[in-house]
Tab-separated table of C-alpha atoms and ligand atoms in Angstrom:
chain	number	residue	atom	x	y	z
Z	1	UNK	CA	-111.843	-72.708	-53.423
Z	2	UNK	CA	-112.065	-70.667	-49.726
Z	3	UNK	CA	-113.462	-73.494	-47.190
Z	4	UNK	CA	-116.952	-73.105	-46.382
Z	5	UNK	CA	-116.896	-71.730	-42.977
Z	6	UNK	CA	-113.998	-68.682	-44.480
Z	7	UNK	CA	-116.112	-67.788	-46.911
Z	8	UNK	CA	-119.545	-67.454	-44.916
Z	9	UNK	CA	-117.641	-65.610	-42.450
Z	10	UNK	CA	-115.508	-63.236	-44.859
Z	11	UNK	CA	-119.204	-62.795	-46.732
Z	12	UNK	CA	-120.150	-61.637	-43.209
Z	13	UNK	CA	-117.964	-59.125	-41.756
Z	14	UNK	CA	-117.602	-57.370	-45.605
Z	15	UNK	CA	-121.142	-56.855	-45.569
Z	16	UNK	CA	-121.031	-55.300	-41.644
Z	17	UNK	CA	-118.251	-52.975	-43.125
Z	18	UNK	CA	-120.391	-51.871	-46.367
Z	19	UNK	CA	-123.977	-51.284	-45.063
Z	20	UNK	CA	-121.906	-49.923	-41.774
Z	21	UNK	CA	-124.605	-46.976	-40.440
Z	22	UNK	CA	-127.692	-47.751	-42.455
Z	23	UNK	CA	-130.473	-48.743	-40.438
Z	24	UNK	CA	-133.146	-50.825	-41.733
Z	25	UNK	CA	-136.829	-50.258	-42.720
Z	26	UNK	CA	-139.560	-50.338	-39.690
Z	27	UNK	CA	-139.331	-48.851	-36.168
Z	28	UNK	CA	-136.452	-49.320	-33.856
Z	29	UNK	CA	-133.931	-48.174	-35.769
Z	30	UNK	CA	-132.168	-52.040	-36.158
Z	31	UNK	CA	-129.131	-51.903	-37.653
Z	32	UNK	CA	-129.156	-53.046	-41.512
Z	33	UNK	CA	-127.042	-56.499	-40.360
Z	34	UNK	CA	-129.890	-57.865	-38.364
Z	35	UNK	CA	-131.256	-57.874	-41.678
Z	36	UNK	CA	-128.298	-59.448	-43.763
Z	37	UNK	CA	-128.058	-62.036	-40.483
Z	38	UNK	CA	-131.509	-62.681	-40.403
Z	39	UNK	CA	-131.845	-63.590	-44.403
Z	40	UNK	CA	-127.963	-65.422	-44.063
Z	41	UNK	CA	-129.687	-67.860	-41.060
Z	42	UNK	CA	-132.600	-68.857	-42.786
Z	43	UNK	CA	-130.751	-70.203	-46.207
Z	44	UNK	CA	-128.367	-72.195	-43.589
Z	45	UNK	CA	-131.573	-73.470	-41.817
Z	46	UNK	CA	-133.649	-73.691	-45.427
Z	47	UNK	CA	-130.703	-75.883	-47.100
Z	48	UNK	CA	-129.417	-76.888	-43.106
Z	49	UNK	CA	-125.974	-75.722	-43.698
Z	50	UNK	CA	-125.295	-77.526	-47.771
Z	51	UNK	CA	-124.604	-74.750	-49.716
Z	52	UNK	CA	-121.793	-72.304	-48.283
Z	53	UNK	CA	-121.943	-69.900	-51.557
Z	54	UNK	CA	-125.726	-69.150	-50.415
Z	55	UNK	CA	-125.344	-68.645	-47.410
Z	56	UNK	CA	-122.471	-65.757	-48.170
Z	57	UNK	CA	-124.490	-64.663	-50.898
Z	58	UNK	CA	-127.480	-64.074	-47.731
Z	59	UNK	CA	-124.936	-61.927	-46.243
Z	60	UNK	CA	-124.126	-60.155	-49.440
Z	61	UNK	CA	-127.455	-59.798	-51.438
Z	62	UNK	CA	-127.731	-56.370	-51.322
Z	63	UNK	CA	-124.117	-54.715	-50.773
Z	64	UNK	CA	-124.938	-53.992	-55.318
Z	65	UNK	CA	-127.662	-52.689	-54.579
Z	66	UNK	CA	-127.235	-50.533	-51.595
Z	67	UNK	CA	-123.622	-49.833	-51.493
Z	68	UNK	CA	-120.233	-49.443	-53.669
Z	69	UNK	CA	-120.018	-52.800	-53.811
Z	70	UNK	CA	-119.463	-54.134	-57.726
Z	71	UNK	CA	-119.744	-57.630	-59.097
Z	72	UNK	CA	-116.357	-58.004	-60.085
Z	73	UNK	CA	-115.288	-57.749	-56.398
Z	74	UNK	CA	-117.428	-59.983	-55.019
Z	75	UNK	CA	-116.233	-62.524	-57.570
Z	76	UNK	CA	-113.004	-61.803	-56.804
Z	77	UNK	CA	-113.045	-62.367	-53.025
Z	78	UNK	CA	-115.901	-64.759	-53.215
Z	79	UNK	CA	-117.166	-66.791	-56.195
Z	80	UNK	CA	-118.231	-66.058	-59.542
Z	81	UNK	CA	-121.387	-67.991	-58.309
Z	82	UNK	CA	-121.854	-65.812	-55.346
Z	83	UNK	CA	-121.130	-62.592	-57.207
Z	84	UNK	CA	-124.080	-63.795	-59.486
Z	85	UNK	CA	-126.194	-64.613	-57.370
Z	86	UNK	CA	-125.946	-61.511	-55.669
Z	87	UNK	CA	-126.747	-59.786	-59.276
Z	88	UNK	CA	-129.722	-61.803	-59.392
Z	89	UNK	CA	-130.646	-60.009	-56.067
Z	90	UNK	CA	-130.066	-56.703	-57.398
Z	91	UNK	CA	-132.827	-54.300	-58.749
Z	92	UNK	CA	-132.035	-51.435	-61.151
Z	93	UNK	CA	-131.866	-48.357	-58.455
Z	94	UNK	CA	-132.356	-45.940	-61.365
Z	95	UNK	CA	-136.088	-46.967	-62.344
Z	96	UNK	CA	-138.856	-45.934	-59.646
Z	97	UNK	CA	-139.811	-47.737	-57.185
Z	98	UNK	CA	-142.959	-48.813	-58.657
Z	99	UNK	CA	-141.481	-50.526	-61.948
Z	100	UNK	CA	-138.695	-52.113	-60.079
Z	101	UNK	CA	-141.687	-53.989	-58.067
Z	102	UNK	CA	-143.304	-54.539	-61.177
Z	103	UNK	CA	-140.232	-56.214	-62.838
Z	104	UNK	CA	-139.693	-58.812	-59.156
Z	105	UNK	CA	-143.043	-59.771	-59.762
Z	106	UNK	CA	-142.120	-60.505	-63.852
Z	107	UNK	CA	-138.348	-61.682	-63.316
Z	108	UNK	CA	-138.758	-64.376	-60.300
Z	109	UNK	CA	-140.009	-67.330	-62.325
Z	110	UNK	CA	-137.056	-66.450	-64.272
Z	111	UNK	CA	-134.182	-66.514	-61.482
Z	112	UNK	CA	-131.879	-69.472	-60.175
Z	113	UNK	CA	-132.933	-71.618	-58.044
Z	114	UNK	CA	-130.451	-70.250	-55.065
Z	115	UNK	CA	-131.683	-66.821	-55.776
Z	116	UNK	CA	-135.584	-67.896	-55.488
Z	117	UNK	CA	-134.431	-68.923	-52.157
Z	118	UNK	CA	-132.409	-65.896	-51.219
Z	119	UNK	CA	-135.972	-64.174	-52.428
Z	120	UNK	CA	-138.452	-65.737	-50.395
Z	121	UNK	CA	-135.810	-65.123	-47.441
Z	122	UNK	CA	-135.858	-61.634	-48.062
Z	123	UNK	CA	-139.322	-61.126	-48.073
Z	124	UNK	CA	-139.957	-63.512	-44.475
Z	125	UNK	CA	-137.407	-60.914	-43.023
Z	126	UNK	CA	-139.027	-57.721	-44.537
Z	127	UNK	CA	-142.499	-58.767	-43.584
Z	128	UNK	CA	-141.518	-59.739	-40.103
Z	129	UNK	CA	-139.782	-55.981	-39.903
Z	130	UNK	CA	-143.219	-54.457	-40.640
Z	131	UNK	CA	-145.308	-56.829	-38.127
Z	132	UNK	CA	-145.382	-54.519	-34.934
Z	133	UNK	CA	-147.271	-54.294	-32.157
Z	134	UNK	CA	-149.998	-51.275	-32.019
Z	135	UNK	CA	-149.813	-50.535	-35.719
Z	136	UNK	CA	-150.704	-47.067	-36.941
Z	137	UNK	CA	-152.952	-46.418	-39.214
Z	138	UNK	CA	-150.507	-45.741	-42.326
Z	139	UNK	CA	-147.774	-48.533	-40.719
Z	140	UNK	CA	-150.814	-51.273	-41.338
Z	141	UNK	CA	-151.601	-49.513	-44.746
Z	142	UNK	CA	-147.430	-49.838	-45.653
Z	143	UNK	CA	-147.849	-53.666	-44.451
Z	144	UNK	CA	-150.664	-54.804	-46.747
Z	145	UNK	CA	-149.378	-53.024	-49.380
Z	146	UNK	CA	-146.112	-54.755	-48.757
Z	147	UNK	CA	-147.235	-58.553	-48.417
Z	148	UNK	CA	-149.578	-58.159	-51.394
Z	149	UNK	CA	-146.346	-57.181	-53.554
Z	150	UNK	CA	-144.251	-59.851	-51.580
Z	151	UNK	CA	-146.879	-62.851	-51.939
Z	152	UNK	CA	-146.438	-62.137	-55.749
Z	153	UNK	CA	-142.312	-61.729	-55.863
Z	154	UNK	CA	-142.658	-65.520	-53.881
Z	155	UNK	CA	-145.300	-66.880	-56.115
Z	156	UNK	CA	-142.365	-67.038	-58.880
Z	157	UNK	CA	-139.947	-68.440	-56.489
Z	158	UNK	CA	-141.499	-70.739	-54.002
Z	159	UNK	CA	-141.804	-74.745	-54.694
Z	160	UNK	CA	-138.129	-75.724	-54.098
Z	161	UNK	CA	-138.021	-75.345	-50.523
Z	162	UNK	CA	-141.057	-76.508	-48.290
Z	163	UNK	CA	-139.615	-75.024	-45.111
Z	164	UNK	CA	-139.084	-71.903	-46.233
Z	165	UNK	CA	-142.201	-71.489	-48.366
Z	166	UNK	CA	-144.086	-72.244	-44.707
Z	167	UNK	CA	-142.021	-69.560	-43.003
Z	168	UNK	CA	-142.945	-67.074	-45.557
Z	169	UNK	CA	-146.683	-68.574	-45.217
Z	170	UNK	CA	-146.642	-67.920	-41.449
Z	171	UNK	CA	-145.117	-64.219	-41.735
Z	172	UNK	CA	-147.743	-63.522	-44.454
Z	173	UNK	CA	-150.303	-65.185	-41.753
Z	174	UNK	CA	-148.787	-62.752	-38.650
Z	175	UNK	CA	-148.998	-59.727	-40.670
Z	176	UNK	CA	-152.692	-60.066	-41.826
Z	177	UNK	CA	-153.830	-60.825	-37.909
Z	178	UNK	CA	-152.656	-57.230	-37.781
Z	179	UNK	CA	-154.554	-55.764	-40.814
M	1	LIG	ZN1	-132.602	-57.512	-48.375
């Protein structure tokens, strides 16, 4: 077993490396690891620093998705429980965009209860991305389209953590004061 504190920070620099370049959704052009770090931090606040695995797999939850990453490495250099959870993370890039929603919305009841969390934590940081001052007219239109989907995806997975159910709560909250 890699002690805690190797693993979160192993989890962290091979996810810099991976999603190296790609700049996350919204304006400002952030960096894709203010994302990653931003999802990692609240599972380490949600579960106050208890469960090591989650917090990598914070860091890790969408190298599948969004890079060459496969599940056999991450289970290699991580855990087999991190590699799945990351899996659970991981929607099937070739459908469209509208049935992979579709199927968040059917699968989260369904998911474990670390990936629920790593869920909900993905969803406070994508909302907060979208909450900026002065919205246009289509940037408010993207962000109620967005927390309607999002309220649904955390539907299936909230009840487990109060703390991070609220945080999602307030975000949601923020984001229609702009609508
Ligand atoms: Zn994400």
């Amino acid at each position: 077993m890699i002690p805690p504190l190797r693993l979160v920070s192993e989890a962290a620099e091979l996810a810099a490396h991976r999603h190296n370049g790609m700049a996350r959704k919204g304006r400002g052009n952030e960096p894709y690891i203010n994302h990653l770090a931003e999802v990692a931090n609240l599972l380490a606040t949600a579960t106050d620093g208890a469960d090591a695995e989650l917090v990598a797999a914070g860091w890790l939850h969408d190298t599948i998705e969004d890079t060459d990453t496969t599940r056999e490495e991450l289970a290699r250099r991580f855990s087999e429980r991190v590699a799945s959870l990351v899996v659970e993370c991981t929607d099937d890039m070739s459908l469209p965009k509208a049935e992979r929603r579709r199927l968040q919305v059917l699968d989260a009841p369904k998911k474990s209860a670390g990936a629920k969390l790593i869920k909900i934590a993905d969803k406070i940081s994508n909302t907060g991305a979208r909450i900026q001052t002065d919205p246009s007219a289509g940037e408010r239109e993207e962000l109620a389209d967005y927390i309607g989907w999002a309220t649904q995806v955390v539907a299936g997975c909230r009840g487990d953590n109060a703390w991070l159910d609220e945080k999602f709560d307030d975000a949601v909250k923020a984001a229609k004061a702009l609508l």
